[in-house]
Coordinates of C-alpha atoms in Angstrom, one line a residue:
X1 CA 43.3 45.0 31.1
X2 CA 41.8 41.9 29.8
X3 CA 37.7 41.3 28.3
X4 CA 35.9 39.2 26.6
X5 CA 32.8 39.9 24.6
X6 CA 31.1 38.1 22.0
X7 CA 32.1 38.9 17.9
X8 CA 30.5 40.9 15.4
X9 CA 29.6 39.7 12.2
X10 CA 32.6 40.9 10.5
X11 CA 35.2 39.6 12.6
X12 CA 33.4 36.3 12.5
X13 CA 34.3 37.1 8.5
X14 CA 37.7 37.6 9.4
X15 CA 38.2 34.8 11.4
X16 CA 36.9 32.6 8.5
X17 CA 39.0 34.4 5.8
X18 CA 42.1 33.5 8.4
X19 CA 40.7 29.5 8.9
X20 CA 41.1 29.6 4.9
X21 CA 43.9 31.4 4.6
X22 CA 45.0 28.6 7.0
X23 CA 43.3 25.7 5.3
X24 CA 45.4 27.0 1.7
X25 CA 48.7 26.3 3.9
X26 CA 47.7 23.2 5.5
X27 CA 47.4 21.8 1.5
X28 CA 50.3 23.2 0.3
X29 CA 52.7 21.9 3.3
X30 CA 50.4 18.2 2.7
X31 CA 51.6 18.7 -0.9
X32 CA 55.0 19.6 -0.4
X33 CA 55.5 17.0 2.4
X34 CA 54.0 14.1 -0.2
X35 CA 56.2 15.3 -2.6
X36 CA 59.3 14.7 0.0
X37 CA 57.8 11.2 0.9
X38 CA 57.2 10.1 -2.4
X39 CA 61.3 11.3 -3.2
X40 CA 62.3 9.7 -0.1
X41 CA 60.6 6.5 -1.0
X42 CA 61.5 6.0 -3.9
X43 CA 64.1 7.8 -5.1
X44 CA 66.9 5.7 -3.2
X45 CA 65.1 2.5 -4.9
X46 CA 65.7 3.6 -8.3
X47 CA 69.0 4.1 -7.8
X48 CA 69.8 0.7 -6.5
X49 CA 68.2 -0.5 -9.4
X50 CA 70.2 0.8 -11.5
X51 CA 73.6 -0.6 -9.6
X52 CA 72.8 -3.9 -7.9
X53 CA 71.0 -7.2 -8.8
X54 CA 67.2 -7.8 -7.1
X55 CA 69.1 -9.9 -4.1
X56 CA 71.5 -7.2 -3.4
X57 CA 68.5 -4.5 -3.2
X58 CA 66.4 -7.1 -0.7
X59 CA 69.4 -7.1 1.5
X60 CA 69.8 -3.1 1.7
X61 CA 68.9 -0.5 3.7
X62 CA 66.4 0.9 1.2
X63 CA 64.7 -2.0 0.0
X64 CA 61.1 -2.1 1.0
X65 CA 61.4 -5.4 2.7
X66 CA 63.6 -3.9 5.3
X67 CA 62.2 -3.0 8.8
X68 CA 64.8 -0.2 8.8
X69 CA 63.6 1.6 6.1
X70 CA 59.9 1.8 7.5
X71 CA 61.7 2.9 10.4
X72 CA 63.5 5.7 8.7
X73 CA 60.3 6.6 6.8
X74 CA 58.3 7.0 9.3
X75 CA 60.3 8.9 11.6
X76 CA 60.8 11.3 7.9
X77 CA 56.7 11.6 8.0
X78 CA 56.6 12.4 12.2
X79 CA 59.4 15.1 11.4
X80 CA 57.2 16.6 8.8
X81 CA 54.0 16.8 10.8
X82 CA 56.4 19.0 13.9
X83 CA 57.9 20.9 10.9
X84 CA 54.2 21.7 9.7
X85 CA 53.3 22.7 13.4
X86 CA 56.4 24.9 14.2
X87 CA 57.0 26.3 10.2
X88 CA 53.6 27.3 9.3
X89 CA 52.2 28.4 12.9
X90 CA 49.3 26.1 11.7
X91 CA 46.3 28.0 14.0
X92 CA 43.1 25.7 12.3
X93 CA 41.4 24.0 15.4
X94 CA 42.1 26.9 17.6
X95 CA 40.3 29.2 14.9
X96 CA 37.8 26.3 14.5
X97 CA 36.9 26.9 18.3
X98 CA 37.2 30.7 18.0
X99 CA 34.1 29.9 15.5
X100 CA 31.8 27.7 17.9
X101 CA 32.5 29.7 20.8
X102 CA 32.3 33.3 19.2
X103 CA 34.3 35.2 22.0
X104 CA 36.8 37.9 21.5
X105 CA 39.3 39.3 24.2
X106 CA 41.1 42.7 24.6
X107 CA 44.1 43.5 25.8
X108 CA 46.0 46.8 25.9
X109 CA 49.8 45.9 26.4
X110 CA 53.3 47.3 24.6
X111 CA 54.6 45.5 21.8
X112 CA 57.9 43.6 22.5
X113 CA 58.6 42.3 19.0
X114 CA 57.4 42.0 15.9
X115 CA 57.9 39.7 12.8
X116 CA 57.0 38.6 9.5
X117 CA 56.0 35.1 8.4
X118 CA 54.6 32.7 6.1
X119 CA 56.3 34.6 3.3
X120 CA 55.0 38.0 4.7
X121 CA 51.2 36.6 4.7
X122 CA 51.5 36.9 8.5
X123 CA 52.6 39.6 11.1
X124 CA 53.4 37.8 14.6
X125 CA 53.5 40.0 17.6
X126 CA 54.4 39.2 21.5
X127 CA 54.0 41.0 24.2
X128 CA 54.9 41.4 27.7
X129 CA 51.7 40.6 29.8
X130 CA 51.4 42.1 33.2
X131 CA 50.1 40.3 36.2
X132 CA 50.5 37.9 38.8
X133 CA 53.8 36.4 36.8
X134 CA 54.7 38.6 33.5
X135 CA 54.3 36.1 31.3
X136 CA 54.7 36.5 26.9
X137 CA 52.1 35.9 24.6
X138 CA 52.0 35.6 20.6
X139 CA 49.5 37.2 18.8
X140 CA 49.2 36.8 15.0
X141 CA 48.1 38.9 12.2
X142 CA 46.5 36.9 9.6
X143 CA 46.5 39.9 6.6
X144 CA 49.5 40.3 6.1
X145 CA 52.3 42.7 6.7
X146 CA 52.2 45.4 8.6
X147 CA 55.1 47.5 9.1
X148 CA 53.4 50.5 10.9
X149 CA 54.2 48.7 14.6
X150 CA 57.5 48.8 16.7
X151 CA 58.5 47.1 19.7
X152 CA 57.6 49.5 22.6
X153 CA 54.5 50.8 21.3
X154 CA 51.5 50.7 23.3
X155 CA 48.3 48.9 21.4
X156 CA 45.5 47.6 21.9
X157 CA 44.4 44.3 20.6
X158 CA 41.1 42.9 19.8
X159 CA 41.7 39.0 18.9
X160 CA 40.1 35.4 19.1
X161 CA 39.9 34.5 22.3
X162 CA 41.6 31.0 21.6
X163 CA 43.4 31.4 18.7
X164 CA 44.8 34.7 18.9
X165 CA 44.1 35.9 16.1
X166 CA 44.1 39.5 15.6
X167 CA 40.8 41.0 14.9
X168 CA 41.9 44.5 15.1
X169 CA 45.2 46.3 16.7
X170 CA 45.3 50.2 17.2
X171 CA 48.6 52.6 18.5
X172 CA 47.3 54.1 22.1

């Protein structure tokens, strides 16, 4: 069984305490993932420095002048921006839309498995949809853990229509 309704007030809170509890991971991975370029820029540099003569670094790998070494760095900034995506479970424009639109589903399915994420800030669920083709879907719990749920367990689920984010899950 699958509805959609408009939110309440408070789970229009709780979608905006999840869009900043989003936004605070979006600026740390940024962070981290300057930190990395910044190492990977010039870390290799100051090395070479230290071993070979100005004409020696021009002609390597690293040196700045090099083609390659854009190359390399910008293929090192791509595969942070996937690692972001896949790592984090990064939900902000999907939440953003939850927002504007205001709708909320409901679904009552069983729990197929459960995990924990983002260093236990996040509880991830999927379950087994039934329908024309059984088909998975993830569900995520932006408060983090909760240990009461095991896989095979009936719920109900009350999330953001496009992000799915959990609004509020209850044991039928």
């Amino acid at each position: 069984m699958q509805d959609y309704s408009f939110m309440s007030t408070e789970e229009i809170f709780l979608l905006q305490d999840a869009l900043k509890k989003n936004t605070r991971q979006i600026y740390k991975f940024i962070g981290i993932g300057l930190l990395l370029v910044i190492i990977a820029a010039f870390v290799p540099q100051f090395f070479l420095s230290k071993r070979l003569s100005d004409e020696e670094i021009n002609q390597s790998l690293f040196s700045y002048k090099n083609a390659w070494f854009w190359v390399w760095l910008m293929s090192f900034v791509l595969v942070l921006i996937f690692a972001l995506i896949k790592v984090t479970d990064v939900r902000y424009y999907t939440i953003k839309k939850d927002l504007t639109k205001l709708q909320k589903g409901q679904i009552q399915v069983p729990l197929e498995m459960i995990y924990q994420g983002n260093n236990d800030m996040q509880t991830s669920f999927i379950v087994q949809q039934e329908g024309v083709k059984k088909r998975k879907r993830l569900f995520y719990w932006m408060r983090g853990r909760l240990d009461d749920f095991k896989a095979g367990q009936q719920v109900e689920i009350v999330y953001g229509r496009y992000s799915r984010v959990i609004l509020a899950i209850t044991k039928l």
